[in-house]
PDB file of C-alpha atoms and ligand atoms in Angstrom:
ATOM      1  CA  MET I   1     104.444  41.062 -22.683  1.00 97.00           C
ATOM      2  CA  ILE I   2     104.983  40.737 -18.951  1.00 98.00           C
ATOM      3  CA  ALA I   3     104.708  37.385 -17.174  1.00 98.00           C
ATOM      4  CA  PRO I   4     104.996  37.653 -13.375  1.00 98.00           C
ATOM      5  CA  SER I   5     106.450  34.500 -11.842  1.00 99.00           C
ATOM      6  CA  ILE I   6     104.456  33.161  -8.913  1.00 98.00           C
ATOM      7  CA  LEU I   7     107.616  31.550  -7.582  1.00 98.00           C
ATOM      8  CA  ALA I   8     108.085  34.822  -5.697  1.00 98.00           C
ATOM      9  CA  ALA I   9     104.427  35.020  -4.596  1.00 98.00           C
ATOM     10  CA  ASP I  10     102.829  33.809  -1.357  1.00 98.00           C
ATOM     11  CA  PHE I  11     102.006  30.149  -2.088  1.00 98.00           C
ATOM     12  CA  ALA I  12      99.299  30.164   0.592  1.00 98.00           C
ATOM     13  CA  ARG I  13      97.393  32.891  -1.293  1.00 98.00           C
ATOM     14  CA  LEU I  14      97.937  32.067  -4.953  1.00 98.00           C
ATOM     15  CA  ALA I  15      94.480  33.140  -6.163  1.00 98.00           C
ATOM     16  CA  ASP I  16      94.919  36.560  -4.508  1.00 98.00           C
ATOM     17  CA  GLU I  17      98.446  36.861  -5.848  1.00 98.00           C
ATOM     18  CA  ALA I  18      97.192  36.142  -9.370  1.00 98.00           C
ATOM     19  CA  ALA I  19      94.450  38.752  -8.938  1.00 98.00           C
ATOM     20  CA  ALA I  20      97.027  41.286  -7.763  1.00 98.00           C
ATOM     21  CA  VAL I  21      98.666  41.335 -11.214  1.00 98.00           C
ATOM     22  CA  ALA I  22      95.574  40.753 -13.367  1.00 98.00           C
ATOM     23  CA  GLY I  23      94.104  43.628 -15.348  1.00 93.00           C
ATOM     24  CA  PRO I  24      92.878  44.728 -18.753  1.00 89.00           C
ATOM     25  CA  PRO I  25      95.087  43.916 -21.778  1.00 84.00           C
ATOM     26  CA  GLY I  26      98.048  46.258 -21.981  1.00 87.00           C
ATOM     27  CA  THR I  27      98.055  46.977 -18.269  1.00 92.00           C
ATOM     28  CA  GLY I  28      97.912  43.782 -16.235  1.00 96.00           C
ATOM     29  CA  ALA I  29      99.967  40.610 -16.563  1.00 98.00           C
ATOM     30  CA  ASP I  30      99.810  39.006 -20.006  1.00 98.00           C
ATOM     31  CA  TRP I  31     100.701  35.576 -18.670  1.00 98.00           C
ATOM     32  CA  LEU I  32     101.279  34.142 -15.223  1.00 98.00           C
ATOM     33  CA  HIS I  33     104.564  32.229 -15.140  1.00 99.00           C
ATOM     34  CA  VAL I  34     104.397  29.014 -13.125  1.00 99.00           C
ATOM     35  CA  ASP I  35     107.706  27.371 -12.210  1.00 99.00           C
ATOM     36  CA  VAL I  36     107.413  23.606 -11.838  1.00 99.00           C
ATOM     37  CA  MET I  37     110.542  22.080 -10.259  1.00 98.00           C
ATOM     38  CA  ASP I  38     111.098  18.424  -9.427  1.00 98.00           C
ATOM     39  CA  ALA I  39     114.237  18.457  -7.217  1.00 98.00           C
ATOM     40  CA  HIS I  40     116.008  16.390  -9.909  1.00 98.00           C
ATOM     41  CA  PHE I  41     116.450  18.564 -12.992  1.00 98.00           C
ATOM     42  CA  VAL I  42     117.005  21.456 -10.568  1.00 98.00           C
ATOM     43  CA  PRO I  43     117.889  21.304  -6.856  1.00 98.00           C
ATOM     44  CA  ASN I  44     114.547  22.717  -5.745  1.00 98.00           C
ATOM     45  CA  LEU I  45     110.963  21.514  -5.424  1.00 98.00           C
ATOM     46  CA  THR I  46     107.916  23.705  -6.016  1.00 98.00           C
ATOM     47  CA  LEU I  47     104.495  22.648  -7.236  1.00 98.00           C
ATOM     48  CA  GLY I  48     102.841  20.343  -9.729  1.00 98.00           C
ATOM     49  CA  LEU I  49      99.688  19.513 -11.614  1.00 98.00           C
ATOM     50  CA  PRO I  50      97.107  19.829  -8.781  1.00 98.00           C
ATOM     51  CA  VAL I  51      98.249  23.375  -8.034  1.00 98.00           C
ATOM     52  CA  VAL I  52      98.236  24.323 -11.724  1.00 98.00           C
ATOM     53  CA  LYS I  53      94.680  22.975 -12.046  1.00 98.00           C
ATOM     54  CA  ALA I  54      93.558  24.972  -9.012  1.00 98.00           C
ATOM     55  CA  LEU I  55      95.253  28.124 -10.256  1.00 98.00           C
ATOM     56  CA  HIS I  56      93.724  27.753 -13.708  1.00 98.00           C
ATOM     57  CA  ALA I  57      90.296  27.608 -12.091  1.00 98.00           C
ATOM     58  CA  ALA I  58      91.068  30.669  -9.991  1.00 98.00           C
ATOM     59  CA  THR I  59      92.323  33.106 -12.643  1.00 98.00           C
ATOM     60  CA  ASP I  60      91.665  34.195 -16.223  1.00 97.00           C
ATOM     61  CA  VAL I  61      95.311  35.081 -16.785  1.00 98.00           C
ATOM     62  CA  PRO I  62      96.831  32.533 -19.198  1.00 98.00           C
ATOM     63  CA  LEU I  63      99.262  30.186 -17.458  1.00 98.00           C
ATOM     64  CA  ASP I  64     102.812  29.904 -18.749  1.00 99.00           C
ATOM     65  CA  CYS I  65     104.122  26.671 -17.223  1.00 99.00           C
ATOM     66  CA  HIS I  66     107.906  26.356 -17.097  1.00 99.00           C
ATOM     67  CA  LEU I  67     108.746  22.732 -16.440  1.00 99.00           C
ATOM     68  CA  MET I  68     112.162  22.366 -14.823  1.00 99.00           C
ATOM     69  CA  ILE I  69     111.786  18.623 -14.607  1.00 99.00           C
ATOM     70  CA  GLU I  70     113.361  15.428 -15.827  1.00 98.00           C
ATOM     71  CA  ASP I  71     111.405  13.209 -18.179  1.00 98.00           C
ATOM     72  CA  PRO I  72     109.089  15.932 -19.551  1.00 98.00           C
ATOM     73  CA  GLU I  73     107.802  13.318 -22.041  1.00 98.00           C
ATOM     74  CA  ARG I  74     105.974  11.746 -19.126  1.00 98.00           C
ATOM     75  CA  TRP I  75     104.459  14.870 -17.575  1.00 98.00           C
ATOM     76  CA  ALA I  76     104.266  17.854 -19.913  1.00 98.00           C
ATOM     77  CA  VAL I  77     101.076  16.980 -21.805  1.00 98.00           C
ATOM     78  CA  GLY I  78      99.230  16.773 -18.475  1.00 98.00           C
ATOM     79  CA  TYR I  79      99.856  20.502 -17.999  1.00 98.00           C
ATOM     80  CA  ALA I  80      98.419  21.227 -21.440  1.00 98.00           C
ATOM     81  CA  GLU I  81      95.371  19.136 -20.595  1.00 98.00           C
ATOM     82  CA  ALA I  82      95.062  21.008 -17.291  1.00 98.00           C
ATOM     83  CA  GLY I  83      94.554  24.214 -19.269  1.00 98.00           C
ATOM     84  CA  ALA I  84      98.027  25.756 -19.401  1.00 98.00           C
ATOM     85  CA  TYR I  85      98.279  28.270 -22.235  1.00 98.00           C
ATOM     86  CA  ASN I  86     101.964  27.644 -22.891  1.00 99.00           C
ATOM     87  CA  VAL I  87     103.983  24.655 -21.680  1.00 99.00           C
ATOM     88  CA  THR I  88     107.762  24.983 -21.760  1.00 99.00           C
ATOM     89  CA  VAL I  89     110.184  22.086 -21.392  1.00 99.00           C
ATOM     90  CA  HIS I  90     113.970  22.173 -21.191  1.00 99.00           C
ATOM     91  CA  VAL I  91     115.987  21.105 -24.194  1.00 99.00           C
ATOM     92  CA  GLU I  92     118.544  19.639 -21.759  1.00 98.00           C
ATOM     93  CA  ALA I  93     115.883  17.321 -20.303  1.00 98.00           C
ATOM     94  CA  SER I  94     113.882  16.250 -23.341  1.00 98.00           C
ATOM     95  CA  ARG I  95     114.657  13.112 -25.357  1.00 98.00           C
ATOM     96  CA  ASP I  96     112.519  14.157 -28.323  1.00 98.00           C
ATOM     97  CA  PRO I  97     111.470  17.825 -28.131  1.00 98.00           C
ATOM     98  CA  VAL I  98     109.927  17.871 -31.610  1.00 98.00           C
ATOM     99  CA  ALA I  99     107.549  15.007 -30.794  1.00 98.00           C
ATOM    100  CA  LEU I 100     106.762  16.659 -27.479  1.00 98.00           C
ATOM    101  CA  ALA I 101     105.946  19.971 -29.179  1.00 99.00           C
ATOM    102  CA  LYS I 102     103.492  18.169 -31.443  1.00 98.00           C
ATOM    103  CA  ASP I 103     101.860  16.443 -28.474  1.00 98.00           C
ATOM    104  CA  LEU I 104     101.551  19.732 -26.570  1.00 99.00           C
ATOM    105  CA  ARG I 105      99.924  21.448 -29.526  1.00 98.00           C
ATOM    106  CA  ALA I 106      97.589  18.498 -30.057  1.00 98.00           C
ATOM    107  CA  ALA I 107      96.540  18.868 -26.423  1.00 98.00           C
ATOM    108  CA  GLY I 108      95.638  22.512 -27.070  1.00 98.00           C
ATOM    109  CA  ALA I 109      98.648  24.384 -25.650  1.00 99.00           C
ATOM    110  CA  ARG I 110     101.488  26.387 -27.133  1.00 98.00           C
ATOM    111  CA  ALA I 111     104.804  24.579 -26.989  1.00 99.00           C
ATOM    112  CA  GLY I 112     107.850  26.221 -25.436  1.00 99.00           C
ATOM    113  CA  LEU I 113     111.505  25.236 -25.380  1.00 99.00           C
ATOM    114  CA  SER I 114     113.861  26.558 -22.710  1.00 99.00           C
ATOM    115  CA  ILE I 115     117.647  26.740 -22.753  1.00 98.00           C
ATOM    116  CA  LYS I 116     119.863  27.183 -19.699  1.00 99.00           C
ATOM    117  CA  PRO I 117     122.381  30.058 -19.654  1.00 98.00           C
ATOM    118  CA  ASP I 118     125.312  27.870 -20.752  1.00 98.00           C
ATOM    119  CA  THR I 119     123.395  25.949 -23.413  1.00 98.00           C
ATOM    120  CA  PRO I 120     124.141  27.240 -26.923  1.00 98.00           C
ATOM    121  CA  ILE I 121     121.216  27.945 -29.216  1.00 98.00           C
ATOM    122  CA  GLU I 122     122.795  26.975 -32.566  1.00 98.00           C
ATOM    123  CA  PRO I 123     122.416  23.167 -32.250  1.00 98.00           C
ATOM    124  CA  HIS I 124     118.685  23.609 -31.568  1.00 98.00           C
ATOM    125  CA  LEU I 125     117.625  25.961 -34.345  1.00 98.00           C
ATOM    126  CA  GLU I 126     115.999  23.225 -36.413  1.00 98.00           C
ATOM    127  CA  THR I 127     114.138  21.955 -33.321  1.00 98.00           C
ATOM    128  CA  LEU I 128     112.880  25.464 -32.599  1.00 98.00           C
ATOM    129  CA  ARG I 129     110.958  25.509 -35.876  1.00 98.00           C
ATOM    130  CA  HIS I 130     108.396  23.313 -34.100  1.00 98.00           C
ATOM    131  CA  PHE I 131     107.943  25.609 -31.086  1.00 99.00           C
ATOM    132  CA  ASP I 132     105.817  28.660 -30.296  1.00 98.00           C
ATOM    133  CA  THR I 133     108.030  30.105 -27.575  1.00 99.00           C
ATOM    134  CA  LEU I 134     111.740  30.108 -26.754  1.00 99.00           C
ATOM    135  CA  LEU I 135     112.515  30.681 -23.074  1.00 99.00           C
ATOM    136  CA  VAL I 136     116.051  31.969 -22.695  1.00 99.00           C
ATOM    137  CA  MET I 137     117.179  31.473 -19.090  1.00 99.00           C
ATOM    138  CA  SER I 138     119.147  34.452 -17.811  1.00 99.00           C
ATOM    139  CA  VAL I 139     119.944  32.721 -14.499  1.00 99.00           C
ATOM    140  CA  GLU I 140     120.692  29.102 -13.663  1.00 98.00           C
ATOM    141  CA  PRO I 141     117.213  27.563 -13.228  1.00 98.00           C
ATOM    142  CA  GLY I 142     116.149  26.568  -9.725  1.00 98.00           C
ATOM    143  CA  PHE I 143     115.748  29.704  -7.663  1.00 98.00           C
ATOM    144  CA  GLY I 144     114.326  33.204  -7.893  1.00 98.00           C
ATOM    145  CA  GLY I 145     116.180  36.329  -6.875  1.00 98.00           C
ATOM    146  CA  GLN I 146     119.422  35.655  -8.752  1.00 98.00           C
ATOM    147  CA  GLU I 147     121.433  38.154 -10.725  1.00 98.00           C
ATOM    148  CA  PHE I 148     120.716  38.663 -14.442  1.00 98.00           C
ATOM    149  CA  ARG I 149     123.381  37.274 -16.812  1.00 98.00           C
ATOM    150  CA  PRO I 150     123.744  39.732 -19.723  1.00 98.00           C
ATOM    151  CA  SER I 151     125.811  37.234 -21.743  1.00 98.00           C
ATOM    152  CA  VAL I 152     122.603  35.370 -22.691  1.00 98.00           C
ATOM    153  CA  LEU I 153     121.402  38.380 -24.686  1.00 98.00           C
ATOM    154  CA  GLU I 154     123.514  37.179 -27.601  1.00 98.00           C
ATOM    155  CA  LYS I 155     121.159  34.195 -27.865  1.00 98.00           C
ATOM    156  CA  VAL I 156     118.180  36.557 -27.745  1.00 98.00           C
ATOM    157  CA  ARG I 157     119.665  38.568 -30.630  1.00 98.00           C
ATOM    158  CA  THR I 158     120.205  35.396 -32.661  1.00 98.00           C
ATOM    159  CA  ALA I 159     116.610  34.284 -32.094  1.00 98.00           C
ATOM    160  CA  ARG I 160     115.275  37.786 -32.833  1.00 98.00           C
ATOM    161  CA  ARG I 161     117.120  37.875 -36.157  1.00 98.00           C
ATOM    162  CA  LEU I 162     115.747  34.477 -37.155  1.00 98.00           C
ATOM    163  CA  VAL I 163     112.203  35.506 -36.249  1.00 98.00           C
ATOM    164  CA  ASP I 164     112.466  38.839 -38.028  1.00 98.00           C
ATOM    165  CA  THR I 165     113.761  37.153 -41.191  1.00 98.00           C
ATOM    166  CA  GLY I 166     110.995  34.550 -41.130  1.00 98.00           C
ATOM    167  CA  HIS I 167     113.187  31.547 -40.298  1.00 98.00           C
ATOM    168  CA  LEU I 168     111.459  30.982 -36.943  1.00 98.00           C
ATOM    169  CA  THR I 169     107.925  31.774 -35.818  1.00 98.00           C
ATOM    170  CA  LEU I 170     108.019  32.084 -32.069  1.00 98.00           C
ATOM    171  CA  LEU I 171     107.953  34.467 -29.144  1.00 98.00           C
ATOM    172  CA  VAL I 172     111.270  35.125 -27.437  1.00 98.00           C
ATOM    173  CA  GLU I 173     110.895  34.974 -23.677  1.00 98.00           C
ATOM    174  CA  ILE I 174     113.498  35.710 -21.010  1.00 99.00           C
ATOM    175  CA  ASP I 175     113.525  34.426 -17.437  1.00 99.00           C
ATOM    176  CA  GLY I 176     115.700  35.336 -14.478  1.00 99.00           C
ATOM    177  CA  GLY I 177     116.838  38.556 -12.845  1.00 99.00           C
ATOM    178  CA  ILE I 178     114.490  40.803 -14.825  1.00 99.00           C
ATOM    179  CA  ASN I 179     113.827  44.091 -13.029  1.00 98.00           C
ATOM    180  CA  ALA I 180     113.564  47.817 -13.797  1.00 98.00           C
ATOM    181  CA  GLU I 181     117.341  47.974 -14.348  1.00 98.00           C
ATOM    182  CA  THR I 182     117.834  44.913 -16.566  1.00 98.00           C
ATOM    183  CA  ILE I 183     114.638  44.894 -18.617  1.00 98.00           C
ATOM    184  CA  GLU I 184     115.734  47.617 -21.036  1.00 98.00           C
ATOM    185  CA  ASP I 185     118.791  45.723 -22.269  1.00 98.00           C
ATOM    186  CA  ALA I 186     116.632  42.621 -22.707  1.00 98.00           C
ATOM    187  CA  ALA I 187     114.041  44.656 -24.619  1.00 98.00           C
ATOM    188  CA  GLU I 188     116.671  46.157 -26.887  1.00 97.00           C
ATOM    189  CA  ALA I 189     118.038  42.679 -27.643  1.00 98.00           C
ATOM    190  CA  GLY I 190     114.566  41.760 -28.913  1.00 98.00           C
ATOM    191  CA  VAL I 191     112.703  39.941 -26.135  1.00 98.00           C
ATOM    192  CA  ASP I 192     108.910  39.654 -26.608  1.00 98.00           C
ATOM    193  CA  CYS I 193     107.933  38.363 -23.169  1.00 98.00           C
ATOM    194  CA  PHE I 194     109.592  39.149 -19.843  1.00 98.00           C
ATOM    195  CA  VAL I 195     109.281  36.846 -16.836  1.00 99.00           C
ATOM    196  CA  ALA I 196     109.724  38.668 -13.546  1.00 99.00           C
ATOM    197  CA  GLY I 197     109.440  37.090 -10.110  1.00 98.00           C
ATOM    198  CA  SER I 198     111.012  38.977  -7.236  1.00 98.00           C
ATOM    199  CA  SER I 199     110.835  42.373  -8.946  1.00 98.00           C
ATOM    200  CA  VAL I 200     107.032  41.990  -9.162  1.00 98.00           C
ATOM    201  CA  TYR I 201     106.036  40.054  -6.063  1.00 98.00           C
ATOM    202  CA  GLY I 202     108.771  41.598  -3.932  1.00 98.00           C
ATOM    203  CA  ALA I 203     107.248  45.027  -4.640  1.00 98.00           C
ATOM    204  CA  ALA I 204     104.744  46.635  -2.277  1.00 98.00           C
ATOM    205  CA  GLU I 205     102.208  46.738  -5.127  1.00 98.00           C
ATOM    206  CA  PRO I 206     102.775  43.934  -7.653  1.00 98.00           C
ATOM    207  CA  GLY I 207     100.248  45.375 -10.120  1.00 98.00           C
ATOM    208  CA  ARG I 208     102.126  48.668 -10.241  1.00 98.00           C
ATOM    209  CA  ALA I 209     105.434  46.839 -10.635  1.00 98.00           C
ATOM    210  CA  VAL I 210     104.047  45.136 -13.752  1.00 98.00           C
ATOM    211  CA  GLN I 211     103.026  48.506 -15.169  1.00 97.00           C
ATOM    212  CA  ALA I 212     106.409  50.023 -14.397  1.00 98.00           C
ATOM    213  CA  LEU I 213     108.191  47.185 -16.210  1.00 98.00           C
ATOM    214  CA  ARG I 214     105.887  47.620 -19.190  1.00 97.00           C
ATOM    215  CA  GLU I 215     106.667  51.340 -19.325  1.00 97.00           C
ATOM    216  CA  LYS I 216     110.398  50.595 -19.431  1.00 97.00           C
ATOM    217  CA  VAL I 217     109.867  48.191 -22.338  1.00 97.00           C
ATOM    218  CA  ARG I 218     107.751  50.699 -24.234  1.00 94.00           C
ATOM    219  CA  ALA I 219     110.352  53.420 -23.761  1.00 92.00           C
ATOM    220  CA  SER I 220     113.224  51.247 -24.938  1.00 89.00           C
ATOM    221  CA  SER I 221     111.264  49.791 -27.886  1.00 75.00           C
ATOM    222  CA  ALA I 222     110.417  53.309 -29.034  1.00 69.00           C
ATOM    223  CA  HIS I 223     114.071  54.225 -28.671  1.00 65.00           C
ATOM    224  CA  ARG I 224     115.104  51.230 -30.769  1.00 65.00           C
ATOM    225  CA  GLY I 225     112.377  51.850 -33.320  1.00 58.00           C
ATOM    226  CA  TRP I 226     111.138  48.307 -32.904  1.00 57.00           C
ATOM    227  CA  SER I 227     107.411  47.700 -32.672  1.00 52.00           C
ATOM    228  CA  GLY I 228     107.590  44.118 -31.446  1.00 47.00           C
TER     229      GLY I 228
HETATM  230  C1  DX5 C 301     114.070  30.343 -11.902  1.00 95.70           C
HETATM  231  C2  DX5 C 301     112.685  30.478 -12.458  1.00 95.70           C
HETATM  232  C3  DX5 C 301     112.249  31.872 -12.656  1.00 95.70           C
HETATM  233  C4  DX5 C 301     112.167  32.682 -11.389  1.00 95.70           C
HETATM  234  C5  DX5 C 301     112.594  34.073 -11.753  1.00 95.70           C
HETATM  235  O1  DX5 C 301     114.496  29.047 -12.060  1.00 95.70           O
HETATM  236  O2  DX5 C 301     112.583  29.828 -13.707  1.00 95.70           O
HETATM  237  O3  DX5 C 301     111.003  31.932 -13.343  1.00 95.70           O
HETATM  238  O4  DX5 C 301     110.888  32.748 -10.839  1.00 95.70           O
HETATM  239  O5  DX5 C 301     112.691  34.812 -10.592  1.00 95.70           O
HETATM  240  P1  DX5 C 301     113.402  36.242 -10.560  1.00 95.70           P
HETATM  241  O6  DX5 C 301     112.617  37.108 -11.461  1.00 95.70           O
HETATM  242  O7  DX5 C 301     113.334  36.609  -9.138  1.00 95.70           O
HETATM  243  O8  DX5 C 301     114.805  36.029 -11.060  1.00 95.70           O
HETATM  244 ZN1   ZN C 302     110.705  30.194 -14.872  1.00 95.70          ZN
END
């Protein structure tokens, strides 16, 4: 799955930017990744609930809301109620991620847990049993356009193994620095869903960039003999 991040899109034309990557299943964007930043959990400020509501009304592409915010217990369910398909909170910010996952699911969304590049996965394996997605950050959260950190792929491999052996039931998502050069290594490590900001919206034709990324994933999955 490919999830273009609108962080790299033109914020004055979000409906058009969503349409630019939309398309039939297997060709267009699977999800639209929406980066919510509060200038506290990360040193940057982006958008919040009113923009997510407006975007949800403007596109059929499921919204994947990545909350880089403090106190997600206070805000996250609002994104589920606003129609987000998947709502991801940071394990470093949440006081009680398991309770939050239950609340998100009760509000009709999938529940996602994100870990920063330097956060180990092992202490959170039990918590992850309650989540639908794991968002492995491959850059320090806060800004688009940073360089991919291959060291995080070890965490992807761990999660992949646990999913493949039935210990976890979730999608493994990666976020940060994904482009035509880095996506193959991420695919071979076992990622299910690839977030890509600048490599999609920085391209002359974002829709084609999505297709090109998908082709790379297909080629490397075939090479690895892994069907997803
Ligand atoms: C960074 C965000 C990412 C960002 C990725 O904190 O979580 O979703 O949009 O951008 P690129 O793909 O440019 O690294
Ligand atoms: Zn993100």
